[in-house]
Coordinates of C-alpha atoms in Angstrom, one line a residue:
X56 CA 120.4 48.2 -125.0
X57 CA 119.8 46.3 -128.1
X58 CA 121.9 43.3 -127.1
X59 CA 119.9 43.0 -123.5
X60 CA 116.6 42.5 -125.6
X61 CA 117.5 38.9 -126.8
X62 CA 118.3 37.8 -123.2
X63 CA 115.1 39.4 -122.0
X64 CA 113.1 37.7 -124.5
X65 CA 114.8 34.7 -123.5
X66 CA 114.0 34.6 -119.9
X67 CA 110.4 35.2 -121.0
X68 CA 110.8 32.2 -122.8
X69 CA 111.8 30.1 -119.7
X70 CA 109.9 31.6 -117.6
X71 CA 106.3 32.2 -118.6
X72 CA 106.1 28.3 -119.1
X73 CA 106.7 27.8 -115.5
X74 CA 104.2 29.9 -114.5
X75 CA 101.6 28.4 -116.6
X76 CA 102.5 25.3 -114.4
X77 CA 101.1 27.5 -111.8
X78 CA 97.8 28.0 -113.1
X79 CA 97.5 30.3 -116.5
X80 CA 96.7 28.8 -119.7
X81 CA 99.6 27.5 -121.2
X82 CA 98.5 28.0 -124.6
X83 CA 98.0 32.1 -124.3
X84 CA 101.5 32.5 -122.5
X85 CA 102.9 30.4 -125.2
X86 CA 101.5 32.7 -127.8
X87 CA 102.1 35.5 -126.3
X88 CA 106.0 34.7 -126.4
X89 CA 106.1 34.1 -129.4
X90 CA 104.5 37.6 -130.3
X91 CA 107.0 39.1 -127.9
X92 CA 109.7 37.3 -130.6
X93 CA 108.0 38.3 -133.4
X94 CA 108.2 42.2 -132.6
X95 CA 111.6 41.7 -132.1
X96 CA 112.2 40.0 -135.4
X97 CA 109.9 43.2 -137.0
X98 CA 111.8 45.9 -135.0
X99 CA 115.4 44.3 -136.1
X100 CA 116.8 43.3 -133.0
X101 CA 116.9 39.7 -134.2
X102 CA 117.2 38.1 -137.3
X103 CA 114.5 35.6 -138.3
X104 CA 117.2 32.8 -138.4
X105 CA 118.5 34.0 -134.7
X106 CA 115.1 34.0 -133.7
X107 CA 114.0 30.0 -134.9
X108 CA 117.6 28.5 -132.7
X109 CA 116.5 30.5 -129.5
X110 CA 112.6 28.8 -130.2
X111 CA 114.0 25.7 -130.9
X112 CA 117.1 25.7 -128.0
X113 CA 114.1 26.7 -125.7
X114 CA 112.1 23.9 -126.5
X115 CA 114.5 21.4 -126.2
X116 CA 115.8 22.6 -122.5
X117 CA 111.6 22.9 -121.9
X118 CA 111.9 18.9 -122.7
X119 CA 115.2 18.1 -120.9
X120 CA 113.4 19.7 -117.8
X121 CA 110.1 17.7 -118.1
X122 CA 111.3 14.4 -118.2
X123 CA 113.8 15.1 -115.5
X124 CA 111.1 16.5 -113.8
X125 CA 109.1 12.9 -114.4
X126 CA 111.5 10.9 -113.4
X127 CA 112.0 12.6 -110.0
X128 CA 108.4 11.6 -109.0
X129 CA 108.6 8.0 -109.4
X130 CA 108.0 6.3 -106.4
X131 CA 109.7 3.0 -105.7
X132 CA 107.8 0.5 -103.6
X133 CA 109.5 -1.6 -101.7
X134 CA 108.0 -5.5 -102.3
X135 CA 105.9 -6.8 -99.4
X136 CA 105.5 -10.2 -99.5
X137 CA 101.9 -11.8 -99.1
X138 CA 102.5 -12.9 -95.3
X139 CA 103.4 -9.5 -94.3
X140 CA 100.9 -8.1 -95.9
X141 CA 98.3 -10.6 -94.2
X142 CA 99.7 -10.2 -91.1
X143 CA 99.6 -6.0 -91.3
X144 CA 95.8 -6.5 -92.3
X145 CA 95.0 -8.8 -89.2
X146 CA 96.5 -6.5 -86.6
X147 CA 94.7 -3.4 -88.4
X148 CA 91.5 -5.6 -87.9
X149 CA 91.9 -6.1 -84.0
X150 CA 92.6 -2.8 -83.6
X151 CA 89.9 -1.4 -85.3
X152 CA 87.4 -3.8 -83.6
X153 CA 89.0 -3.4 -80.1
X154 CA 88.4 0.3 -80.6
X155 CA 84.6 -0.4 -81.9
X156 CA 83.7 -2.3 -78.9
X157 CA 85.1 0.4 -76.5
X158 CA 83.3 3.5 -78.3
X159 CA 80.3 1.2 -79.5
X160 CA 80.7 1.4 -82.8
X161 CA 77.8 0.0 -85.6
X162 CA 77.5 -0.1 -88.7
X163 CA 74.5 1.4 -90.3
X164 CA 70.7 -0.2 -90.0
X165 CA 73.3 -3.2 -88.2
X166 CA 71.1 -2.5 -84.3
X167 CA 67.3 -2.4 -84.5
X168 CA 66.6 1.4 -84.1
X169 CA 64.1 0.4 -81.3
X170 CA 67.2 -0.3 -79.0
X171 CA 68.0 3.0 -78.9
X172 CA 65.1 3.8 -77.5
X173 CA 65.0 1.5 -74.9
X174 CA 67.5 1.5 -71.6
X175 CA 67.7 -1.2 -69.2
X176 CA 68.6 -0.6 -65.6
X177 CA 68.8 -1.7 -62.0
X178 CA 70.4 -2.6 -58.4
X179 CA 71.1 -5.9 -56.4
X180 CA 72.0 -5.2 -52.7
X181 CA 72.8 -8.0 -50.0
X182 CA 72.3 -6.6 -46.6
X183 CA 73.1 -7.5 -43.3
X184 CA 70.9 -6.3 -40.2
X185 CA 70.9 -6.1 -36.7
X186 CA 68.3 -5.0 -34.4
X187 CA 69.0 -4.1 -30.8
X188 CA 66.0 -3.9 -28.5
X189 CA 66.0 -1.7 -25.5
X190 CA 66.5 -4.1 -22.5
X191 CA 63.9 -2.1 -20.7
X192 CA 61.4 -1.9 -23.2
X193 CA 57.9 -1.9 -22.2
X194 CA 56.8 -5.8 -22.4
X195 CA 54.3 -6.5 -24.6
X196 CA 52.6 -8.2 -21.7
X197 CA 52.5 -5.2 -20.1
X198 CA 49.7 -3.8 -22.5
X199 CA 47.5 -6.7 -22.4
X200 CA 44.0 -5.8 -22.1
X201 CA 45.3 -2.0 -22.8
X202 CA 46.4 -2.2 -26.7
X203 CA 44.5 -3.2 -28.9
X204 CA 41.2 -3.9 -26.6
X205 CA 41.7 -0.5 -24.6
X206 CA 38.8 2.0 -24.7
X207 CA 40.8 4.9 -24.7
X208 CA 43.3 6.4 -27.7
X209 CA 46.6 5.3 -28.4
X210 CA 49.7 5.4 -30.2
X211 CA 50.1 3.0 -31.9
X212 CA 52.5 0.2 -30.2
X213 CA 55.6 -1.0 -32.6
X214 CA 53.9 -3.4 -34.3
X215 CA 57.8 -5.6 -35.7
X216 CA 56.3 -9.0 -36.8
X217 CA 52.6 -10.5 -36.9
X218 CA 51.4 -14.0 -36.6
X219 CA 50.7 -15.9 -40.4
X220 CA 47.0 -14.4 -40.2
X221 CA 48.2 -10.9 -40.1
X222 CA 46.8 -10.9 -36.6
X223 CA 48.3 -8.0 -33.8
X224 CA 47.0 -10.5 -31.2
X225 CA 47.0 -14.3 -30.1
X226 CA 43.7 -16.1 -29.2
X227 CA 43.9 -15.3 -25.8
X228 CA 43.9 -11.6 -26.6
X229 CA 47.9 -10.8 -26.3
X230 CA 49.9 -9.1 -28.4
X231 CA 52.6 -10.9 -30.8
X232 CA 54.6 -8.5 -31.6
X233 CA 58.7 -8.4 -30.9
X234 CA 59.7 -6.0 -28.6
X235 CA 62.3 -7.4 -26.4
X236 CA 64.3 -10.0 -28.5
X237 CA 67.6 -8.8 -30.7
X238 CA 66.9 -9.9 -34.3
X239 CA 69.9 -10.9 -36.9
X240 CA 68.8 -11.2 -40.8
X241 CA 70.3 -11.4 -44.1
X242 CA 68.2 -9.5 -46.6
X243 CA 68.5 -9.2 -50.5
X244 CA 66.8 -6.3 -52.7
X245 CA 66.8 -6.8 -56.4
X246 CA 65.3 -4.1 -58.6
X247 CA 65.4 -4.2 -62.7
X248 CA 63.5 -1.5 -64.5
X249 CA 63.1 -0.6 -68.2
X250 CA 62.7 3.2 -69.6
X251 CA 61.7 3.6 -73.2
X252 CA 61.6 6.7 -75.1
X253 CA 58.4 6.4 -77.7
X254 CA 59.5 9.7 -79.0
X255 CA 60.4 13.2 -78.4
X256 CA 57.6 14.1 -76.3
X257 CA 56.4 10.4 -74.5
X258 CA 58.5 8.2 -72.8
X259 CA 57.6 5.3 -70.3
X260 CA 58.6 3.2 -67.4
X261 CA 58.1 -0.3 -65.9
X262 CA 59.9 -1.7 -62.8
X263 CA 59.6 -4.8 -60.5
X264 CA 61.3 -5.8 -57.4
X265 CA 61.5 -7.6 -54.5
X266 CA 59.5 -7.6 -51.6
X267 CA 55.8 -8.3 -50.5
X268 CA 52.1 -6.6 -51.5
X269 CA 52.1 -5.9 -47.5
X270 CA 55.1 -3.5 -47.3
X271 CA 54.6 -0.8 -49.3
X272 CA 57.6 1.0 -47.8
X273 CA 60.1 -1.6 -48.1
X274 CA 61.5 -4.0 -51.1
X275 CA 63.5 -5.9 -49.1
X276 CA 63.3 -10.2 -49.0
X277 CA 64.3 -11.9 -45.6
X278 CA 66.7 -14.5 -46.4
X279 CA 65.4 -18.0 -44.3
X280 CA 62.4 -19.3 -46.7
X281 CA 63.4 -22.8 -46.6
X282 CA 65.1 -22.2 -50.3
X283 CA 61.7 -21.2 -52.0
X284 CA 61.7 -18.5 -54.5
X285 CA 60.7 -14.9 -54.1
X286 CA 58.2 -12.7 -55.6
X287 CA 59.1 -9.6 -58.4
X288 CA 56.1 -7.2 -58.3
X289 CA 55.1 -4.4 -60.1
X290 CA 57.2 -1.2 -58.2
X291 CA 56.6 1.0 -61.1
X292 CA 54.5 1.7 -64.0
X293 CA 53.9 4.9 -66.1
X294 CA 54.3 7.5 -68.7
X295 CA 55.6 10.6 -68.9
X296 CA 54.9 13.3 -71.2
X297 CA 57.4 15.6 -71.9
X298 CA 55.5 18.1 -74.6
X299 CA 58.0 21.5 -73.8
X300 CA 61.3 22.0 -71.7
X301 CA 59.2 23.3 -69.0
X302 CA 56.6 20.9 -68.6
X303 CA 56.3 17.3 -67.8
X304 CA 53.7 15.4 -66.2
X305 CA 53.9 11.5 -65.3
X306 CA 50.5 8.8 -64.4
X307 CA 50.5 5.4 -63.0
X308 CA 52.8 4.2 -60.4
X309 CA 55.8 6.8 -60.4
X310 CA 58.4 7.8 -58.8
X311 CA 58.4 10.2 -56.0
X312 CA 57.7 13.5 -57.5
X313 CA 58.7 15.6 -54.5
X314 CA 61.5 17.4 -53.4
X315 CA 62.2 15.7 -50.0
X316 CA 64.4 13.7 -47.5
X317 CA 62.8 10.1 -45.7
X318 CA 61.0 12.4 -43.1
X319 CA 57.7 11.8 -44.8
X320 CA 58.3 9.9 -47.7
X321 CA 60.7 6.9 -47.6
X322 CA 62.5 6.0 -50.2
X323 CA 61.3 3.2 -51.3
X324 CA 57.8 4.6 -51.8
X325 CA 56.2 5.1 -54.8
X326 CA 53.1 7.0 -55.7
X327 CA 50.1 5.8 -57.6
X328 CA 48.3 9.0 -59.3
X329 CA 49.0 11.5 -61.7
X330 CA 51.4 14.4 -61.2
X331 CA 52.8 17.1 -63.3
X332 CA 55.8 19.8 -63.1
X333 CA 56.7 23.0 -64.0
X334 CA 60.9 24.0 -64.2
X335 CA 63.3 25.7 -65.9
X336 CA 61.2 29.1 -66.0
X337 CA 64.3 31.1 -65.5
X338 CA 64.0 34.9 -64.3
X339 CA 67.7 34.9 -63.9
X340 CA 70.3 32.8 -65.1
X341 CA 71.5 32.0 -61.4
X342 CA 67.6 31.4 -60.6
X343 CA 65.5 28.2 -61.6
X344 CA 62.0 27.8 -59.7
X345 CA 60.0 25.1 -60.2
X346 CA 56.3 23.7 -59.1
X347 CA 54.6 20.3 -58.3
X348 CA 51.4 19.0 -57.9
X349 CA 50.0 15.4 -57.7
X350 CA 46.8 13.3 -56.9
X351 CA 47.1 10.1 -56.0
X352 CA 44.0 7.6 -54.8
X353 CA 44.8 5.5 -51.7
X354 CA 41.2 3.7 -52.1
X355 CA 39.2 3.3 -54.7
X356 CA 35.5 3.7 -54.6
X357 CA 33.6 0.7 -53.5
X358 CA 29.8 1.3 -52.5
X359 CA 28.6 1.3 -50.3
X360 CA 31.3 -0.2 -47.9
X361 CA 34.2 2.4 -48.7
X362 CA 35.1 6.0 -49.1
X363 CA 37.4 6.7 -51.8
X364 CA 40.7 8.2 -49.9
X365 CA 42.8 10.2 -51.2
X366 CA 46.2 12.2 -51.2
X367 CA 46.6 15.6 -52.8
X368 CA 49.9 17.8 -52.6
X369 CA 51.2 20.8 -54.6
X370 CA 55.3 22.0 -53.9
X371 CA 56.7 25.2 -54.7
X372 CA 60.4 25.7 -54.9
X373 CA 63.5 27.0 -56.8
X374 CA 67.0 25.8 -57.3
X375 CA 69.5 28.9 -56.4
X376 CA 72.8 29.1 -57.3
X377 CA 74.6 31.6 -54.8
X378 CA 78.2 31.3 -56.7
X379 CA 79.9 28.6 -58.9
X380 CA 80.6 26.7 -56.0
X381 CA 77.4 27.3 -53.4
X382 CA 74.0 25.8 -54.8
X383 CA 70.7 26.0 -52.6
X384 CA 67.5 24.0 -53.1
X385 CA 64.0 25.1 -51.3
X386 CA 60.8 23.3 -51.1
X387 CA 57.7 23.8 -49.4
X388 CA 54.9 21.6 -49.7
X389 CA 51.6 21.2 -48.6
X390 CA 49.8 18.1 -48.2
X391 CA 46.0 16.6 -47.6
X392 CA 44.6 13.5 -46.8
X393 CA 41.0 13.3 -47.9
X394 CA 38.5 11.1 -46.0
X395 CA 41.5 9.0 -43.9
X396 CA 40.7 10.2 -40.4
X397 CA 38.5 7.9 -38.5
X398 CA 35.1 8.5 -37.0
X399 CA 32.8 6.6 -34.8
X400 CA 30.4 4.1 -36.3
X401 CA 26.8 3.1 -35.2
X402 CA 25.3 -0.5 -34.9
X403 CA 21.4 -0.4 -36.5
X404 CA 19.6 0.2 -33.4
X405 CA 16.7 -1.8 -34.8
X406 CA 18.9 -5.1 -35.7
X407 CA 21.5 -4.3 -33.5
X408 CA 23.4 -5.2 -36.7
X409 CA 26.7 -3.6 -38.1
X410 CA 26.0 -1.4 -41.2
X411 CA 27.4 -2.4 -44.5
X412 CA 29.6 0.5 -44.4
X413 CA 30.9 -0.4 -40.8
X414 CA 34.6 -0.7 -40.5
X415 CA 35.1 1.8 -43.4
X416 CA 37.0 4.4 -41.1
X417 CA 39.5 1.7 -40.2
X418 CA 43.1 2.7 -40.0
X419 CA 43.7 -1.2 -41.0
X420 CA 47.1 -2.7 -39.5
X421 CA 48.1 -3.7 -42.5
X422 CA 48.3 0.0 -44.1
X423 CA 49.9 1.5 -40.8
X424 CA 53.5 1.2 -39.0
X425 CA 53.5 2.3 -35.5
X426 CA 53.3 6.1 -33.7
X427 CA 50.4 7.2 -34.8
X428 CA 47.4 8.0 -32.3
X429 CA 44.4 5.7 -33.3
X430 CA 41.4 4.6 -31.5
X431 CA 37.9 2.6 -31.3
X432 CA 35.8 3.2 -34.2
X433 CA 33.5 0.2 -32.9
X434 CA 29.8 1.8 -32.0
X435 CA 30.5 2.1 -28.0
X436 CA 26.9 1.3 -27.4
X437 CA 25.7 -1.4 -29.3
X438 CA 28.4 -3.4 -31.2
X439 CA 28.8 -6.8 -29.1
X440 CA 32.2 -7.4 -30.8
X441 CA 33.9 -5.2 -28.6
X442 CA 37.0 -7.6 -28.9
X443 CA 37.9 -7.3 -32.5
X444 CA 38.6 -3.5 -32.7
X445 CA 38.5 -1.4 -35.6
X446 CA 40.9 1.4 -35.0
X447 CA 40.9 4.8 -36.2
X448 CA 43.5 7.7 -37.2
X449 CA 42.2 10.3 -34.1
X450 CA 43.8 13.2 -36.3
X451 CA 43.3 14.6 -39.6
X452 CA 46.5 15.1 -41.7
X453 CA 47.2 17.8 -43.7
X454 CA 51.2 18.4 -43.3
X455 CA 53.5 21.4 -44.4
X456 CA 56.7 20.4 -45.1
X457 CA 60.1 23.1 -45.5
X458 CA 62.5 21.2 -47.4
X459 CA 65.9 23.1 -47.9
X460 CA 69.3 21.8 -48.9
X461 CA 73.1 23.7 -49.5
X462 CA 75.4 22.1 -51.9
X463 CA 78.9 23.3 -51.2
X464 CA 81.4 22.2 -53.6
X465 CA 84.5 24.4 -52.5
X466 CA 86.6 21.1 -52.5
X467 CA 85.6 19.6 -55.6
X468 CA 85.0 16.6 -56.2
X469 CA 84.4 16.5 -52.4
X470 CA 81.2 18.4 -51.3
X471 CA 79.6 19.1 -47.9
X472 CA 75.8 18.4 -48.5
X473 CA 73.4 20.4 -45.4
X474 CA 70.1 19.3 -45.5
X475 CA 66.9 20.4 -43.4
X476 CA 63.3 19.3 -43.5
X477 CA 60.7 20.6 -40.9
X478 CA 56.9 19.4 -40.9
X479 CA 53.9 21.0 -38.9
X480 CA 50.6 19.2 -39.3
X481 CA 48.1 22.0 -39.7
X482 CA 45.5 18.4 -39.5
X483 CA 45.9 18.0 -35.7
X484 CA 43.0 19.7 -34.0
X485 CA 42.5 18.3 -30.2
X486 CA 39.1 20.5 -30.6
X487 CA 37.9 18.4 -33.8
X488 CA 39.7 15.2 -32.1
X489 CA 37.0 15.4 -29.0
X490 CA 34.5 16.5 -31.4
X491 CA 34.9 13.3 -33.8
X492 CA 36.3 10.6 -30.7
X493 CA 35.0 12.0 -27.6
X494 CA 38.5 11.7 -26.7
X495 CA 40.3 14.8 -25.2
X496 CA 44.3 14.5 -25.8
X497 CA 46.3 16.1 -23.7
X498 CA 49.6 14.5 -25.3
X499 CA 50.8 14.2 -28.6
X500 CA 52.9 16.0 -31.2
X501 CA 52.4 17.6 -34.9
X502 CA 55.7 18.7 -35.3
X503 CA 58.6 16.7 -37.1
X504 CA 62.2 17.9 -38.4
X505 CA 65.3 16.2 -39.4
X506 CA 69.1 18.0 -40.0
X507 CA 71.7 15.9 -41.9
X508 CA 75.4 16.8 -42.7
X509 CA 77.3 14.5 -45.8
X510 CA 80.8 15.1 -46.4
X511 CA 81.8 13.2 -49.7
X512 CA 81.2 13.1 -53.5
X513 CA 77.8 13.6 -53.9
X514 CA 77.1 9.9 -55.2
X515 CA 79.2 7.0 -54.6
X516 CA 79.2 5.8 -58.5
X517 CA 83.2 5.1 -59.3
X518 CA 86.3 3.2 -57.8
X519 CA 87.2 5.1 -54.3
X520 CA 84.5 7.4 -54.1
X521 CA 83.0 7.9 -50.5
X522 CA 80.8 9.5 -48.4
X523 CA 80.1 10.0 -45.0
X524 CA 76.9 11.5 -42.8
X525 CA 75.3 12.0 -39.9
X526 CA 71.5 13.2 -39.1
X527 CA 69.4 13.6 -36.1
X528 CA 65.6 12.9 -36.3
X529 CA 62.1 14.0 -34.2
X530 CA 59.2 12.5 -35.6
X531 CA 56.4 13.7 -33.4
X532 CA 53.0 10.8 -32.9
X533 CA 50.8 12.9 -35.6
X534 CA 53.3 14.8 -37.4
X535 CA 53.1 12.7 -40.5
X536 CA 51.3 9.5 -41.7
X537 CA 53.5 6.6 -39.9
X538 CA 52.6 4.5 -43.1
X539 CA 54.7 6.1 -45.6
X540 CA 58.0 7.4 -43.3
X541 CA 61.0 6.2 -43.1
X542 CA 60.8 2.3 -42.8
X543 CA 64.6 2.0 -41.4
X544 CA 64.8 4.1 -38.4
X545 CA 63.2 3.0 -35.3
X546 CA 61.7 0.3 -37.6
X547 CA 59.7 2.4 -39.1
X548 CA 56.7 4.8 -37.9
X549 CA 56.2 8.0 -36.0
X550 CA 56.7 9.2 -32.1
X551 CA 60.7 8.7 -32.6
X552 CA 63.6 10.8 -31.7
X553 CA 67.5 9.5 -32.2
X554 CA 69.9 10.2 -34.9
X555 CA 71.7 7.9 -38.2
X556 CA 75.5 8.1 -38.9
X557 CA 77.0 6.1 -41.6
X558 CA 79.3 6.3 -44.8
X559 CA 79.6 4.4 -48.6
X560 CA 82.8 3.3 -50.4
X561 CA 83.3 2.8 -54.0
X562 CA 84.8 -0.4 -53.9
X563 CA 84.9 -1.1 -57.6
X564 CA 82.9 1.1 -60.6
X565 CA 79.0 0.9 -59.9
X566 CA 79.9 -1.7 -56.7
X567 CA 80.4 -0.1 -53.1
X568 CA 79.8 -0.7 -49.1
X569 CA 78.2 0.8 -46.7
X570 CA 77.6 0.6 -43.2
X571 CA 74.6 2.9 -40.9
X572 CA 74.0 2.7 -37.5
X573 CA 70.1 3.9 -36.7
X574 CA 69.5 4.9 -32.7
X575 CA 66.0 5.6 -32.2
X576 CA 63.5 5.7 -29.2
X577 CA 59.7 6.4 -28.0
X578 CA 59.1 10.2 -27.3
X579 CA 56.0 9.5 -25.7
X580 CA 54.4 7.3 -23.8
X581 CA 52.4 4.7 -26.0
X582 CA 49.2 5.2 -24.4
X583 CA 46.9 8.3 -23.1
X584 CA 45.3 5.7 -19.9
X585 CA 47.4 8.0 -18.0
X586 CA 44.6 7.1 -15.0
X587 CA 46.0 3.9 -14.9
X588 CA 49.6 3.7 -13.0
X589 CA 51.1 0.5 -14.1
X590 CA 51.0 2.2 -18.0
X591 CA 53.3 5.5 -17.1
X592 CA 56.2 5.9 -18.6
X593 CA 56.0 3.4 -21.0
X594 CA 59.6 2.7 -23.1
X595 CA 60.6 1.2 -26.3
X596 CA 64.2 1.6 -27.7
X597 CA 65.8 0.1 -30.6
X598 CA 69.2 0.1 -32.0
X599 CA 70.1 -1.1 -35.9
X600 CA 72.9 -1.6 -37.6
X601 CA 73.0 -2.4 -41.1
X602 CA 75.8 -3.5 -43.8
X603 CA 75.3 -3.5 -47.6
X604 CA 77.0 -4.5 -50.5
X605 CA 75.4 -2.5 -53.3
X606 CA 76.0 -3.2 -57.3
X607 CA 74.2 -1.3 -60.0
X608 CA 73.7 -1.9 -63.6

């Protein structure tokens, strides 16, 4: 037993250094060996001598190790000559810059921070467009004397081009307008608009476009101006206010704030008001209603020749989310025109003179489309002007609109989009009609609805992506304001029936095609002279087929 003690003390020699490389102070193992050796020396199990060659044979194996141990870790470098390393360093650089512009890399305080704030955006589309006229369209001969210097009401006769004055008639009292000749145009649209966040809770919006102070449902430009340059006007202007997740609400000229299809509001429109929406109130997770109202001034006050007219709307909805794959919008809306229906007007019986009000109840041609039913305003008595109308809206307008669409996305990224939108115009009163015209209608419609099936991805945005629909369309005379519907089909207006179908290709990222085909014709006849034979039955047809090449940036 005795002779095992050396060896012992020994290994605890070798091997309490080692662990002090692991950590423990290598002072206190040190000692603490040599304590170990010292009670061994007291007890007689080694002599002093024996014990100062195992301290010393120790040390110098410790010291044999060490620099073995050091010479082991020396790295050798191969040399790199000065080209190579130039070289290495350029191609690092190229691919580190490559990589920056691709993920938009910058250094530090090396942008303005206003640029982050601020996003630039906008579309170019070249389009061209046909228009088909019925070949048995009613001749716009055929109404002279009845439209626009009838006595009776009437809906509104489609009113496609105007003479430089803005005039719906020549000199000799006959109407201008196209109905009867095919039309062939190249049209651009160019739109550039610029959103910037002030901060958290404001942001704002400016965009111009093409187009003309006239059309307020279109910003298309008619190629064919003798080379002149076009106009950019102000589409949009406004600020939002974003204050909570819930709540938003927008002034100015904004975009439309309802959930919709071009049945009433075309897309092109924007509203001039205020508006202001509630979301994201959640009672269940698969459950996100929402609520919109607006008011938006369609005249301003000007005493004492003018009315201030007015549009009002609120919408109630909720987005519903039936499975993963089965999302279902709702919207219904109610809307009111204030002070936009017309009413008969009285000459000063004293002066025989108009008032300076008169002509405030005007429906004025440049404001309406076509379908509508409108009629004299002019005192029936007294005014001697009998041949420069001012025409009326005969019914009031105060829509409800059901707006309900099903996104099913069982074939992702393909999805089949159902949409339907149904309008009744609680306005249209033939009792208040004969009360405020003297008229008594006995035609005439306030019901609209349109039904549209796409098949596609749900935008056409990247290389290959497509779409495809196909939509049907009744637009009754008095259903909705023909001003503000959709400015494509039929050419634009109300008392239309017929159906769209068309489809989109991605050609290239942000750059696609697309091609529609718009069938549309009168439902009823475009005037209520009904006494009069040679007006019965009156027709007008139009066919349009358009083909775009849309970019966006």
């Amino acid at each position: 037993m005795k002779k095992a003690l050396p060896t012992l003390a020994l290994a605890a020699l070798f091997a309490l250094p080692a662990q002090a490389n692991e950590g423990a102070s290598i002072d206190t193992l040190r000692q603490t060996t040599m304590n170990l050796i010292d009670a061994l020396v007291d007890t007689g199990v080694l002599t002093r001598e024996k014990a100062d060659e195992l301290i010393k044979a120790a040390e110098a194996k410790a010291a044999k190790t060490a620099a073995k141990a050091k010479k082991d870790s020396t790295v050798r470098v191969q040399y790199v000559p000065e080209s190579v390393k130039a070289e290495i360093r350029e191609q690092l650089k190229q691919e580190v810059l490559a990589q920056a512009r691709t993920e938009g890399w910058a250094a530090p305080n090396a942008i303005p921070e206003w640029t982050e704030r601020i996003k630039i955006e906008g579309d170019l589309r070249v389009r061209y467009q046909e228009d088909r006229l019925g070949d048995d369209n009613t001749g716009t001969l055929g109404l002279t004397g009845l439209h626009p210097g009838a006595t009776g009401a009437v809906q509104d006769y489609p009113f496609v081009t105007r003479n430089p004055a803005g005039s719906e008639v020549d000199s000799n009292g006959i109407p201008v307008n196209n109905v009867e000749e095919d039309l062939n145009r190249l049209r651009v649209r160019a739109r550039l608009g610029v959103l910037a966040k002030i901060n958290d809770s404001v942001s704002a919006g400016v965009r111009v476009a093409t187009g003309n102070r006239e059309d307020r449902v279109s910003t298309n430009q008619t190629l064919g101006n003798n080379f002149n340059k076009y106009n950019f006007l102000v589409d949009r202007a406004y600020i939002k206010l974003d204050p909570v997740e819930w709540f938003s609400a927008s002034g100015g000229r904004i975009p439309n704030p309802w959930f919709n299809t071009d049945l009433v509001w075309d897309e092109d429109l924007n509203f001039e008001g205020v508006a202001a929406t509630l979301r994201d109130v959640r009672p269940t997770s698969s459950l996100r209603p929402f609520a919109t109202a607006g008011w938006f001034p369609l005249r301003a006050d000007s005493p004492p020749s003018a009315d201030k007219r007015w549009l009002a709307g609120v919408q109630l909805g909720a987005d519903y989310d039936l499975s993963s794959q089965t999302r279902l919008r709702i919207g219904l809306a109610k809307f009111r025109y204030g002070n936009l229906e017309g009413r008969i007007q009285s000459f000063n019986p004293n002066t025989l003179l108009p008032d300076a009000d008169y002509g405030r109840y005007a429906y004025e041609s440049g404001f309406r489309a076509k379908g509508n039913t409108v009629f004299k305003t002019n005192d029936p008595v007294n005014d001697t002007s009998n041949s420069v109308p001012n025409w009326g809206l005969a019914s009031k307008f105060e829509p409800w609109v059901l707006t309900v669409a099903a996104d099913l996305a069982h074939y992702d990224p393909v999805h089949v989009l159902l949409t339907a939108e149904y309008v009744k115009n609680s306005g249209f009163d033939r009792a208040d009609i004969l009360r405020r015209t003297g008229l008594a209608l006995t035609d005439g419609d306030d019901t609209a609805y349109h039904l549209r099936l796409q098949v596609g991805m749900p935008s056409v945005r990247l290389s290959n992506d497509w779409q495809v629909f196909a939509s049907y369309k009744y637009i009754g005379s008095d259903a909705v304001l023909d001003a503000f519907t959709d400015s494509d089909f039929g050419l634009g207006g109300t008392n239309l029936k017929g159906f769209v179908i068309g489809g989109s290709y991605g050609v290239y990222r942000d750059t696609a095609v697309g091609l529609r085909w718009y069938s549309a014709q009168n439902i009823d006849s475009m005037t209520y002279l009904t006494q009069n034979a040679s007006i019965i039955g009156q027709r007008f047809k139009v066919d349009t087929l358009m083909l775009d090449m849309n970019v966006r940036f």
